[in-house]
Coordinates of C-alpha atoms in Angstrom, one line a residue:
M966 CA -29.9 -23.1 -64.4
K967 CA -27.5 -25.4 -62.8
N968 CA -28.6 -29.0 -63.0
D969 CA -27.1 -32.4 -61.1
R970 CA -24.2 -33.9 -64.2
N971 CA -23.6 -36.7 -61.9
T972 CA -26.0 -39.2 -63.2
M973 CA -25.3 -38.5 -67.0
K974 CA -22.1 -37.0 -68.7
T975 CA -22.7 -35.1 -71.9
E976 CA -19.5 -33.0 -72.1
N977 CA -17.6 -35.7 -74.5
I978 CA -20.0 -35.6 -77.0
R979 CA -19.3 -34.4 -80.3
R980 CA -21.4 -33.1 -83.1
E981 CA -21.0 -32.0 -86.7
D982 CA -22.8 -28.8 -86.0
N983 CA -20.4 -27.8 -82.9
L984 CA -23.5 -27.8 -80.5
Q985 CA -22.5 -29.1 -76.9
P986 CA -25.4 -30.5 -75.2
K987 CA -25.6 -29.9 -71.5
T988 CA -28.3 -32.0 -70.1
I989 CA -29.5 -34.6 -72.8
P990 CA -27.3 -36.5 -75.1
A991 CA -29.6 -35.5 -78.1
Y992 CA -32.2 -33.0 -79.0
T993 CA -35.2 -35.0 -79.5
F994 CA -37.9 -35.5 -77.1
P995 CA -37.6 -39.4 -76.7
D996 CA -33.8 -38.2 -75.6
F997 CA -35.4 -35.9 -73.1
L998 CA -37.6 -38.3 -71.9
Q999 CA -35.7 -41.2 -71.2
T1000 CA -33.0 -38.7 -69.7
I1001 CA -35.2 -37.0 -67.1
S1002 CA -36.9 -40.3 -66.3
A1003 CA -33.0 -42.0 -65.6
K1004 CA -31.8 -38.8 -63.8
Y1005 CA -34.8 -38.0 -61.6
G1006 CA -36.9 -41.4 -61.4
N1007 CA -39.0 -41.3 -58.2
R1008 CA -38.8 -37.6 -57.5
T1009 CA -41.9 -35.4 -57.9
C1010 CA -42.2 -33.5 -60.7
Y1011 CA -45.7 -32.3 -61.5
R1012 CA -48.6 -31.2 -58.4
I1013 CA -51.7 -29.6 -59.0
Y1014 CA -52.3 -26.8 -56.2
N1015 CA -54.5 -27.8 -53.3
T1016 CA -55.1 -31.3 -54.5
N1017 CA -53.6 -34.8 -53.6
T1018 CA -52.6 -35.0 -57.5
S1019 CA -49.0 -35.4 -58.2
F1020 CA -46.4 -37.2 -60.8
T1021 CA -43.1 -38.6 -60.7
Y1022 CA -40.6 -38.5 -63.2
N1023 CA -41.4 -42.2 -64.1
Q1024 CA -44.5 -41.7 -64.3
I1025 CA -44.4 -39.0 -66.6
R1026 CA -42.4 -41.4 -69.1
D1027 CA -44.5 -44.7 -68.5
Y1028 CA -47.8 -42.5 -69.5
A1029 CA -45.9 -40.9 -72.4
D1030 CA -45.0 -44.2 -73.6
S1031 CA -48.8 -45.4 -73.1
I1032 CA -50.2 -42.8 -75.1
S1033 CA -47.6 -43.2 -77.7
S1034 CA -48.4 -47.0 -78.3
Y1035 CA -52.1 -46.0 -78.2
L1036 CA -51.3 -44.0 -80.9
I1037 CA -49.5 -46.2 -83.0
S1038 CA -52.5 -48.8 -82.4
M1039 CA -54.5 -46.3 -84.1
G1040 CA -52.7 -45.7 -87.0
I1041 CA -50.8 -42.4 -86.4
M1042 CA -47.8 -42.1 -88.8
K1043 CA -45.0 -39.7 -88.7
G1044 CA -45.6 -36.3 -89.4
D1045 CA -49.3 -36.6 -88.5
R1046 CA -50.9 -33.9 -86.7
I1047 CA -52.5 -33.9 -83.6
A1048 CA -53.7 -30.8 -82.0
I1049 CA -53.6 -30.0 -78.1
I1050 CA -56.2 -27.5 -76.5
G1051 CA -56.4 -26.8 -72.6
E1052 CA -55.3 -25.2 -69.5
G1053 CA -51.6 -25.9 -68.0
S1054 CA -51.7 -29.3 -66.4
P1055 CA -49.4 -32.6 -66.1
M1056 CA -51.9 -33.9 -68.2
W1057 CA -51.3 -31.6 -71.1
M1058 CA -47.4 -32.2 -71.0
I1059 CA -47.8 -36.0 -71.0
M1060 CA -50.3 -35.7 -74.2
Y1061 CA -47.5 -33.7 -75.6
L1062 CA -44.5 -36.0 -75.1
G1063 CA -46.7 -38.9 -76.1
I1064 CA -47.6 -37.3 -79.5
V1065 CA -43.8 -36.3 -80.4
S1066 CA -42.1 -39.0 -79.3
I1067 CA -43.4 -41.4 -82.1
G1068 CA -42.3 -38.5 -84.6
A1069 CA -46.0 -37.1 -85.0
I1070 CA -46.4 -33.6 -84.7
A1071 CA -48.2 -31.7 -81.9
V1072 CA -50.2 -28.3 -82.6
P1073 CA -50.9 -26.6 -79.3
I1074 CA -53.6 -23.8 -79.4
L1075 CA -54.1 -21.2 -77.1
P1076 CA -57.2 -21.7 -75.4
D1077 CA -58.3 -18.1 -75.7
F1078 CA -58.2 -18.2 -79.7
P1079 CA -61.9 -17.7 -80.5
D1080 CA -64.0 -20.9 -81.4
C1081 CA -63.9 -19.9 -85.2
D1082 CA -59.9 -19.7 -85.2
V1083 CA -59.9 -23.3 -83.2
V1084 CA -61.7 -24.9 -85.7
E1085 CA -59.7 -23.0 -88.8
I1086 CA -56.5 -24.3 -87.2
I1087 CA -57.7 -28.0 -87.0
S1088 CA -58.9 -27.6 -90.6
I1089 CA -55.6 -26.3 -92.1
C1090 CA -53.6 -28.7 -90.2
K1091 CA -55.8 -31.6 -91.5
V1092 CA -55.3 -33.0 -87.6
K1093 CA -55.9 -37.0 -87.1
G1094 CA -56.8 -36.2 -83.3
I1095 CA -57.7 -33.7 -81.0
A1096 CA -56.6 -33.8 -77.4
A1097 CA -59.0 -31.0 -75.4
S1098 CA -59.8 -30.8 -71.7
R1099 CA -63.7 -30.5 -70.5
K1100 CA -63.4 -26.8 -70.2
Y1101 CA -62.6 -26.4 -74.0
M1102 CA -64.5 -29.2 -75.7
H1103 CA -67.2 -26.2 -77.0
K1104 CA -64.2 -25.1 -78.8
I1105 CA -64.2 -28.3 -81.0
A1106 CA -67.9 -29.0 -81.2
G1107 CA -68.1 -28.0 -84.9
V1108 CA -65.4 -30.7 -85.7
K1109 CA -66.7 -34.0 -86.9
N1110 CA -65.2 -37.2 -87.3
I1111 CA -61.9 -36.6 -85.7
P1112 CA -61.1 -38.7 -82.9
V1113 CA -61.2 -37.1 -79.7
F1114 CA -59.0 -37.3 -76.1
R1115 CA -60.0 -35.9 -72.9
L1116 CA -56.9 -34.5 -71.1
D1117 CA -58.7 -34.2 -67.6
D1118 CA -58.4 -38.0 -67.4
L1119 CA -56.0 -39.1 -70.6
S1120 CA -58.7 -40.7 -71.9
A1121 CA -60.2 -41.6 -75.7
I1122 CA -63.6 -40.5 -76.0
T1123 CA -66.1 -42.6 -77.3
A1124 CA -70.2 -42.2 -77.8
E1125 CA -71.9 -45.2 -77.0
S1126 CA -75.8 -45.7 -77.0
G1127 CA -75.7 -41.7 -76.5
K1128 CA -73.4 -41.8 -73.5
I1129 CA -69.8 -40.1 -73.6
S1130 CA -67.4 -42.5 -72.1
G1131 CA -63.6 -42.7 -72.2
Y1132 CA -61.0 -45.2 -72.5
P1133 CA -57.9 -44.6 -70.4
L1134 CA -54.9 -43.8 -72.6
I1135 CA -52.6 -44.5 -69.7
K1136 CA -53.4 -47.9 -69.1
C1137 CA -52.6 -49.1 -72.8
T1138 CA -49.9 -51.6 -73.0
I1139 CA -46.5 -50.1 -73.7
N1140 CA -44.9 -51.2 -76.8
R1141 CA -41.4 -49.7 -76.3
T1142 CA -40.1 -51.5 -79.3
E1143 CA -42.5 -49.8 -81.8
I1144 CA -42.0 -46.6 -80.1
A1145 CA -38.4 -46.7 -80.8
K1146 CA -39.0 -47.7 -84.4
R1147 CA -40.8 -44.2 -85.0
K1148 CA -38.2 -42.2 -83.0
P1149 CA -37.7 -38.7 -84.8
L1150 CA -34.9 -36.7 -85.8
E1151 CA -33.8 -33.6 -84.7
Q1152 CA -34.7 -31.8 -87.5
D1153 CA -38.1 -33.3 -87.7
T1154 CA -41.3 -30.8 -86.4
A1155 CA -42.2 -31.2 -82.8
S1156 CA -44.7 -28.2 -83.0
I1157 CA -46.9 -26.3 -85.1
I1158 CA -47.5 -23.0 -83.0
F1159 CA -50.0 -20.4 -84.3
T1160 CA -49.2 -17.0 -83.1
S1161 CA -51.9 -14.7 -81.6
G1162 CA -51.4 -12.1 -84.2
T1163 CA -51.3 -8.6 -82.8
T1164 CA -51.2 -7.4 -86.6
G1165 CA -54.1 -9.5 -87.6
A1166 CA -54.0 -13.4 -89.1
S1167 CA -52.0 -15.9 -86.8
K1168 CA -49.6 -17.9 -88.7
G1169 CA -48.3 -21.6 -87.9
V1170 CA -44.9 -21.5 -86.5
M1171 CA -43.1 -25.0 -87.2
L1172 CA -40.5 -25.7 -84.6
S1173 CA -38.2 -28.6 -84.4
H1174 CA -36.8 -31.1 -81.5
L1175 CA -33.9 -29.0 -82.0
N1176 CA -35.4 -25.5 -81.9
I1177 CA -37.0 -26.2 -78.9
L1178 CA -34.7 -28.3 -76.6
R1179 CA -31.6 -26.6 -77.4
C1180 CA -33.2 -23.3 -76.6
A1181 CA -33.8 -24.8 -73.5
D1182 CA -30.6 -26.7 -72.6
L1183 CA -28.5 -23.9 -73.5
A1184 CA -30.3 -21.7 -70.6
T1185 CA -30.3 -24.5 -68.1
D1186 CA -27.0 -23.0 -66.5
E1187 CA -26.8 -19.4 -68.0
Y1188 CA -29.2 -17.4 -65.8
V1189 CA -29.8 -19.0 -62.3
N1190 CA -28.1 -21.9 -60.1
I1191 CA -31.0 -24.8 -59.9
R1192 CA -30.9 -27.9 -57.8
P1193 CA -33.1 -30.7 -58.0
G1194 CA -36.2 -30.6 -56.2
M1195 CA -36.7 -26.8 -56.1
K1196 CA -39.9 -25.9 -56.8
A1197 CA -41.6 -23.9 -59.7
I1198 CA -45.1 -22.6 -60.3
S1199 CA -46.9 -22.3 -63.7
I1200 CA -49.4 -19.6 -64.5
L1201 CA -49.2 -19.3 -68.2
P1202 CA -50.7 -21.0 -71.2
M1203 CA -48.5 -24.3 -72.1
A1204 CA -49.4 -23.3 -75.8
H1205 CA -47.1 -20.4 -75.5
V1206 CA -43.7 -21.0 -76.5
Y1207 CA -42.3 -19.1 -73.8
E1208 CA -43.9 -20.9 -70.9
F1209 CA -43.3 -24.9 -72.5
S1210 CA -39.7 -24.0 -73.2
L1211 CA -38.5 -21.9 -70.3
G1212 CA -41.4 -22.4 -68.0
Q1213 CA -41.6 -26.4 -68.3
I1214 CA -38.7 -27.8 -70.5
I1215 CA -36.0 -26.3 -68.7
P1216 CA -37.6 -27.2 -64.9
L1217 CA -37.8 -30.8 -65.9
M1218 CA -34.1 -30.8 -67.6
T1219 CA -33.0 -29.8 -64.0
G1220 CA -35.2 -31.9 -61.8
M1221 CA -37.4 -29.3 -60.5
E1222 CA -41.1 -29.8 -59.2
I1223 CA -43.8 -27.9 -60.9
T1224 CA -47.1 -26.8 -59.5
F1225 CA -49.9 -26.2 -61.5
L1226 CA -52.7 -23.8 -60.0
G1227 CA -55.8 -25.9 -61.6
K1228 CA -57.7 -22.6 -62.1
Q1229 CA -57.8 -19.6 -63.7
P1230 CA -54.7 -17.6 -62.4
A1231 CA -56.2 -14.4 -61.2
P1232 CA -53.4 -12.2 -59.7
S1233 CA -55.0 -12.8 -56.2
I1234 CA -55.1 -16.4 -56.4
V1235 CA -51.5 -16.6 -57.7
M1236 CA -50.3 -14.2 -54.8
T1237 CA -52.2 -16.7 -52.2
A1238 CA -50.7 -19.9 -54.0
L1239 CA -46.8 -18.3 -53.9
S1240 CA -47.1 -18.0 -49.9
E1241 CA -48.0 -21.8 -49.9
I1242 CA -45.9 -23.1 -52.6
R1243 CA -42.9 -20.9 -52.2
P1244 CA -41.4 -21.4 -55.5
H1245 CA -37.8 -20.8 -56.0
V1246 CA -38.7 -19.9 -60.0
M1247 CA -41.5 -18.8 -61.9
F1248 CA -42.1 -17.1 -65.6
S1249 CA -44.8 -14.2 -65.7
V1250 CA -45.8 -11.9 -68.3
P1251 CA -45.5 -8.2 -66.9
L1252 CA -49.0 -7.4 -66.1
L1253 CA -48.8 -9.9 -62.9
I1254 CA -45.8 -7.8 -61.4
E1255 CA -46.8 -4.4 -62.8
K1256 CA -50.2 -5.0 -60.9
V1257 CA -48.6 -5.7 -57.8
Y1258 CA -46.8 -2.7 -58.3
K1259 CA -49.3 -0.3 -59.1
S1260 CA -52.3 -1.4 -57.2
V1261 CA -50.5 -2.5 -53.9
I1262 CA -47.1 -0.8 -53.5
L1263 CA -47.4 2.5 -55.3
P1264 CA -50.7 3.6 -53.5
T1265 CA -49.0 2.8 -50.3
L1266 CA -45.7 4.8 -51.2
N1267 CA -48.1 7.7 -52.1
K1268 CA -50.4 7.5 -49.0
S1269 CA -47.5 7.7 -46.7
E1270 CA -45.6 11.3 -46.1
V1271 CA -43.0 9.4 -44.0
L1272 CA -42.2 7.1 -46.6
S1273 CA -42.1 9.5 -49.3
C1274 CA -39.9 11.7 -47.6
L1275 CA -37.2 8.8 -46.6
I1276 CA -37.2 7.3 -50.3
Q1277 CA -36.4 10.9 -51.4
N1278 CA -33.4 11.3 -48.9
H1279 CA -30.4 9.7 -50.6
L1280 CA -29.2 8.5 -47.0
T1281 CA -32.1 6.6 -46.0
R1282 CA -33.4 5.6 -49.6
P1283 CA -31.3 2.0 -49.5
L1284 CA -32.7 1.0 -46.2
I1285 CA -36.4 1.8 -47.0
Y1286 CA -35.9 0.2 -50.4
H1287 CA -34.3 -3.0 -48.6
I1288 CA -37.5 -3.4 -46.0
I1289 CA -39.6 -2.9 -49.1
G1290 CA -37.7 -5.5 -51.1
R1291 CA -37.6 -8.0 -48.3
K1292 CA -41.3 -7.8 -47.6
L1293 CA -42.3 -8.0 -51.4
R1294 CA -40.2 -10.9 -51.7
R1295 CA -41.9 -12.6 -48.7
K1296 CA -45.0 -11.9 -50.7
F1297 CA -43.7 -14.1 -53.1
G1298 CA -43.0 -17.2 -50.8
G1299 CA -39.7 -16.0 -49.4
R1300 CA -37.6 -18.4 -51.5
L1301 CA -37.8 -17.1 -55.1
I1302 CA -33.8 -16.8 -56.8
F1303 CA -35.3 -16.1 -60.3
F1304 CA -38.4 -14.3 -61.4
G1305 CA -38.7 -14.5 -65.2
I1306 CA -40.3 -11.9 -67.0
G1307 CA -41.4 -12.0 -71.1
G1308 CA -44.0 -11.9 -73.7
A1309 CA -44.1 -8.0 -73.4
A1310 CA -42.3 -5.3 -72.8
L1311 CA -42.1 -4.4 -68.9
D1312 CA -43.3 -0.8 -67.7
R1313 CA -40.3 1.3 -67.2
D1314 CA -40.9 2.9 -63.4
T1315 CA -42.0 -1.1 -62.3
E1316 CA -38.6 -2.1 -63.8
E1317 CA -36.8 0.5 -61.9
F1318 CA -38.4 -0.1 -58.9
L1319 CA -37.5 -3.9 -59.1
H1320 CA -34.3 -3.0 -59.5
N1321 CA -33.9 -0.5 -56.6
V1322 CA -35.3 -3.3 -54.4
R1323 CA -33.1 -6.0 -55.7
F1324 CA -36.2 -8.2 -56.4
P1325 CA -34.8 -11.4 -58.1
Y1326 CA -36.2 -10.2 -61.7
A1327 CA -34.7 -11.3 -65.1
I1328 CA -36.0 -10.0 -68.6
G1329 CA -36.4 -12.1 -71.6
Y1330 CA -36.4 -11.4 -75.4
G1331 CA -37.4 -13.8 -78.1
L1332 CA -40.4 -14.7 -80.4
T1333 CA -42.4 -17.9 -81.1
E1334 CA -40.3 -18.1 -84.7
T1335 CA -37.3 -18.2 -81.9
S1336 CA -38.4 -21.1 -79.5
P1337 CA -38.5 -18.2 -78.2
L1338 CA -35.2 -17.0 -76.5
I1339 CA -32.9 -14.3 -78.4
A1340 CA -31.3 -12.5 -75.1
G1341 CA -31.6 -12.7 -71.6
C1342 CA -29.8 -12.1 -68.2
K1343 CA -29.5 -13.2 -64.6
P1344 CA -31.2 -11.1 -61.7
S1345 CA -27.9 -10.3 -60.4
H1346 CA -26.7 -8.7 -63.4
R1347 CA -29.5 -6.5 -64.0
S1348 CA -28.3 -3.7 -66.1
Q1349 CA -28.1 -0.4 -64.6
K1350 CA -30.0 1.0 -67.7
P1351 CA -33.6 0.0 -67.3
G1352 CA -35.1 -0.8 -70.5
F1353 CA -31.9 -3.1 -71.7
I1354 CA -32.6 -6.8 -71.4
G1355 CA -29.2 -8.4 -71.8
K1356 CA -27.0 -10.5 -73.7
I1357 CA -27.4 -12.3 -76.7
V1358 CA -27.7 -16.2 -76.2
N1359 CA -24.5 -17.9 -76.8
D1360 CA -25.7 -19.9 -80.0
D1361 CA -27.3 -16.9 -81.9
E1362 CA -25.8 -14.4 -84.0
V1363 CA -27.8 -11.0 -84.2
I1364 CA -27.5 -8.1 -86.5
L1365 CA -29.4 -4.8 -86.8
L1366 CA -31.0 -4.4 -90.0
D1367 CA -31.3 -0.7 -91.9
K1368 CA -29.9 1.2 -88.6
D1369 CA -30.8 4.8 -88.3
A1370 CA -28.7 7.6 -87.1
S1371 CA -29.4 6.2 -83.4
G1372 CA -28.0 3.0 -84.2
T1373 CA -31.2 1.5 -83.9
G1374 CA -32.3 -1.4 -86.6
E1375 CA -34.5 -4.4 -87.0
V1376 CA -33.4 -7.4 -85.3
A1377 CA -32.2 -10.2 -87.5
V1378 CA -31.2 -13.6 -85.7
K1379 CA -29.5 -16.9 -87.1
G1380 CA -29.5 -19.9 -84.9
P1381 CA -30.1 -23.6 -83.8
N1382 CA -33.4 -21.7 -82.2
V1383 CA -34.9 -20.4 -85.2
M1384 CA -37.8 -21.9 -87.2
K1385 CA -37.8 -24.0 -89.9
G1386 CA -40.5 -21.7 -91.5
Y1387 CA -44.3 -21.2 -91.3
Y1388 CA -46.7 -24.1 -92.0
Q1389 CA -47.6 -24.1 -95.8
R1390 CA -46.9 -20.3 -96.0
P1391 CA -43.4 -20.0 -98.5
D1392 CA -44.5 -16.8 -99.2
L1393 CA -44.3 -15.6 -95.5
D1394 CA -40.8 -17.5 -95.2
S1395 CA -39.4 -15.6 -98.4
E1396 CA -40.6 -12.4 -96.3
V1397 CA -39.1 -12.9 -93.0
F1398 CA -36.0 -14.6 -94.0
T1399 CA -32.8 -12.6 -95.6
E1400 CA -30.9 -14.1 -98.4
D1401 CA -28.0 -15.2 -96.0
G1402 CA -30.2 -16.7 -93.8
Y1403 CA -31.1 -14.2 -91.1
F1404 CA -34.8 -14.2 -89.5
R1405 CA -36.3 -10.9 -89.6
T1406 CA -38.1 -10.7 -86.3
G1407 CA -39.9 -7.1 -87.0
D1408 CA -38.6 -5.6 -83.8
L1409 CA -36.5 -2.6 -83.6
G1410 CA -33.5 -3.2 -81.5
Y1411 CA -30.2 -1.3 -80.1
I1412 CA -27.2 -2.8 -78.6
D1413 CA -24.9 -0.8 -76.4
E1414 CA -21.1 -0.9 -76.4
K1415 CA -21.5 -3.9 -73.4
G1416 CA -23.4 -5.9 -75.9
N1417 CA -26.7 -5.5 -74.1
L1418 CA -29.9 -5.5 -76.3
S1419 CA -32.8 -3.1 -75.7
I1420 CA -36.2 -3.5 -78.0
R1421 CA -37.3 0.1 -79.1
G1422 CA -40.7 -1.0 -80.7
R1423 CA -42.0 -2.7 -83.9
V1424 CA -41.1 -2.1 -87.5
K1425 CA -44.6 -2.2 -88.4
T1426 CA -45.6 0.3 -85.7
M1427 CA -42.9 2.7 -86.2
I1428 CA -44.1 6.0 -87.7
L1429 CA -42.4 8.5 -89.7
G1430 CA -42.4 12.2 -88.4
P1431 CA -42.6 14.9 -90.8
G1432 CA -39.1 15.7 -91.1
G1433 CA -38.4 12.2 -91.7
E1434 CA -38.1 11.4 -87.9
N1435 CA -38.4 7.8 -86.5
I1436 CA -41.2 7.8 -83.9
Y1437 CA -41.5 5.1 -81.1
P1438 CA -45.1 4.7 -79.9
K1439 CA -44.1 2.4 -77.1
A1440 CA -41.5 5.0 -76.2
I1441 CA -44.5 7.3 -75.3
E1442 CA -46.7 4.9 -74.3
S1443 CA -44.1 4.2 -71.5
I1444 CA -44.1 7.5 -70.2
I1445 CA -48.1 8.0 -70.2
N1446 CA -48.5 4.7 -68.4
N1447 CA -46.2 5.9 -65.8
Q1448 CA -48.6 9.0 -64.8
D1449 CA -51.2 9.1 -62.1
F1450 CA -54.6 6.8 -62.8
V1451 CA -53.4 5.5 -66.3
D1452 CA -54.0 1.6 -66.3
E1453 CA -52.5 1.4 -70.2
S1454 CA -52.2 3.4 -73.5
L1455 CA -51.9 3.0 -77.3
V1456 CA -50.4 5.7 -79.4
I1457 CA -51.5 5.8 -83.2
P1458 CA -51.1 8.4 -86.0
E1459 CA -54.6 10.1 -87.1
N1460 CA -54.9 13.1 -89.4
G1461 CA -51.1 13.9 -89.8
G1462 CA -50.7 14.0 -85.9
L1463 CA -50.6 11.5 -82.9
V1464 CA -53.3 10.5 -80.4
A1465 CA -53.0 8.5 -77.4
L1466 CA -55.9 6.4 -76.5
V1467 CA -55.8 6.4 -73.0
R1468 CA -57.5 3.7 -70.3
L1469 CA -58.0 5.5 -67.1
N1470 CA -58.2 3.8 -63.7
L1471 CA -61.5 5.6 -62.6
E1472 CA -62.0 3.9 -59.5
Q1473 CA -58.7 4.5 -57.9
M1474 CA -59.1 8.4 -59.4
Q1475 CA -62.8 8.4 -57.2
K1476 CA -61.2 7.1 -54.3
T1477 CA -58.0 9.0 -54.2
L1478 CA -59.7 12.4 -55.1
N1479 CA -62.8 11.6 -52.9
L1480 CA -65.5 12.4 -55.2
P1481 CA -69.1 11.3 -56.2
L1482 CA -69.2 8.8 -59.0
N1483 CA -71.1 11.6 -61.2
E1484 CA -68.3 14.1 -61.1
I1485 CA -65.9 11.5 -62.2
R1486 CA -66.2 12.0 -66.1
V1487 CA -65.6 15.7 -65.9
V1488 CA -62.5 15.5 -63.6
A1489 CA -61.1 12.6 -65.9
S1490 CA -61.9 14.8 -69.0
D1491 CA -59.7 17.8 -67.1
Y1492 CA -56.9 15.4 -66.2
L1493 CA -56.8 14.3 -69.7
S1494 CA -56.0 17.7 -70.9
Q1495 CA -53.5 18.2 -68.1
L1496 CA -52.2 14.6 -68.9
R1497 CA -51.3 15.7 -72.6
K1498 CA -49.4 18.8 -71.3
E1499 CA -47.1 17.0 -68.8
V1500 CA -46.2 14.3 -71.3
N1501 CA -45.5 16.5 -74.1
A1502 CA -43.0 18.3 -71.9
K1503 CA -41.2 15.3 -71.7
L1504 CA -41.4 14.5 -75.7
S1505 CA -39.2 15.9 -78.5
S1506 CA -41.1 18.3 -80.9
F1507 CA -41.7 15.8 -83.5
S1508 CA -43.3 13.2 -81.4
K1509 CA -45.8 15.7 -79.3
L1510 CA -49.4 14.5 -78.9
T1511 CA -52.1 16.3 -80.7
S1512 CA -54.9 14.6 -78.9
I1513 CA -55.5 12.4 -75.7
R1514 CA -58.6 10.6 -75.7
E1515 CA -60.1 8.3 -72.8
Q1516 CA -60.4 4.3 -73.7
E1517 CA -63.5 3.4 -72.2
S1518 CA -63.6 0.1 -73.2
P1519 CA -60.7 -2.4 -72.4
F1520 CA -58.5 -2.5 -75.3
E1521 CA -58.7 -5.9 -77.2
R1522 CA -56.0 -8.4 -76.7
T1523 CA -54.6 -11.3 -78.4
P1524 CA -54.6 -14.7 -75.9
T1525 CA -50.9 -13.6 -74.7
L1526 CA -52.4 -10.3 -73.7
K1527 CA -50.7 -7.8 -76.2
I1528 CA -53.1 -5.3 -77.5
K1529 CA -54.3 -6.0 -81.2
R1530 CA -52.8 -2.8 -82.6
F1531 CA -54.4 -3.2 -85.7
L1532 CA -58.0 -2.7 -84.5
Y1533 CA -57.1 0.8 -83.4
D1534 CA -54.4 1.9 -86.2
G1535 CA -56.2 0.8 -89.3
S1536 CA -52.6 0.2 -90.7
A1537 CA -49.6 -1.7 -90.5
S1538 CA -47.3 1.3 -90.6
A1539 CA -47.9 5.0 -91.0
A1540 CA -46.4 8.2 -91.7
L1541 CA -47.2 11.7 -90.2
S1542 CA -47.4 14.2 -93.3

């Protein structure tokens, strides 16, 4: 992402760690805030969709300084923790910046965490304040004797004569002298982010100012060319480091204008907003684009015999893909130059389709513990081999531990984006860091001869075959998920074999086959038997499915929409005997 370098030069800054800042002089949030305000001043940085609410870069700085001043007045000290829970909004970011600019630590909490988890996180961190939006106040109802701030209007909540009133934090007199005295160091903790836990309990990841800001700064001109004033749309939770670092910090570093939906980002609402906002950049999890492909595009292609024939013909295929790609880009507003996909693996068929129609998508890989980016690519540099992410980011050193015969091993990374450690869990730190300082991601990866990284699955979900073969459930699930009428699947070991739990799209099946509702279950059972045969025909002998069962209820998911495998597997790792 390419920024305007005319207003501030960072090229001549020399550091002991040899990192070369690109957009800010130092990696602290006060430096970040001061720089973007000086560079972009009265440009609009935030809007809320379908409202007249907007904020300039100068306003963001002034409001954050007001909050910092208020927190100082109430006795907040360096290292004190303040929790934030709420939907994505300019106020969320203003509150965050006000907290971390004086050396306090923000504890962003994903809104979809259960109430009991929210209360537990607040207790574990011994927070000195809680910032929550009205929508999520009920999640902190059980918390007593801790100051509460309302995100919706950035006010301190007080109870007088049984009535709830709010003191506006942004009207607090700014004391920049005191703020400057509290300026944090680059290595100080900025955030403690509790992971959503696909394999069980969540852990508090400590990320420093340097971790977050260096990761974002490094990416500002690596993947897409951005000019100040370009537009972005924000649809993901800001408590997730993927959205925070890439979807917020990078656009602000480069002078973009970010629009929040102001409501739950259902696909229909998002698609309507896209046509009006017409963003240049957006970040998403795979679910959105997979739904568009499977629910809208694929049925259209399958219904039209003419289109099917034209796509099968190698002479007409490029033209048809060009037309489809142009229409798809129009659906996304017509100006999209970068559609970032992360947070989970992208379905293989969807990826191949996006590649064929030249949709400007780019896949990134990383974890909360790595702030998050470890590898990524430009839309124009999509690998010809679906399933590969791209190159390792320049700062990082990546090695593969315990490689098997195919060259697949656990991805381990060392670099300035790697977390400080888990909050109050040195026992976990010793498990995830090697003796020479590499962070073990828990992901199985392969790096090809060109340096492109591919993720093959999780170490803890890898299954040992009867002859000691490595079986990767995600690879099997990818094949299943690309079959007709399949929404999603989960492959687990059971009784010495492999079982696939399959969630079917019965509504689509009923419409396509034109059957009455009372016959669908019988047809679905027959379909699953046939599905097993078709899938097994594409699998090696040691990874064939012994059975397929319908998953009638939706899979339980983490707040970042990953299936909670541990609820269905019953074990963190397994072997076939």
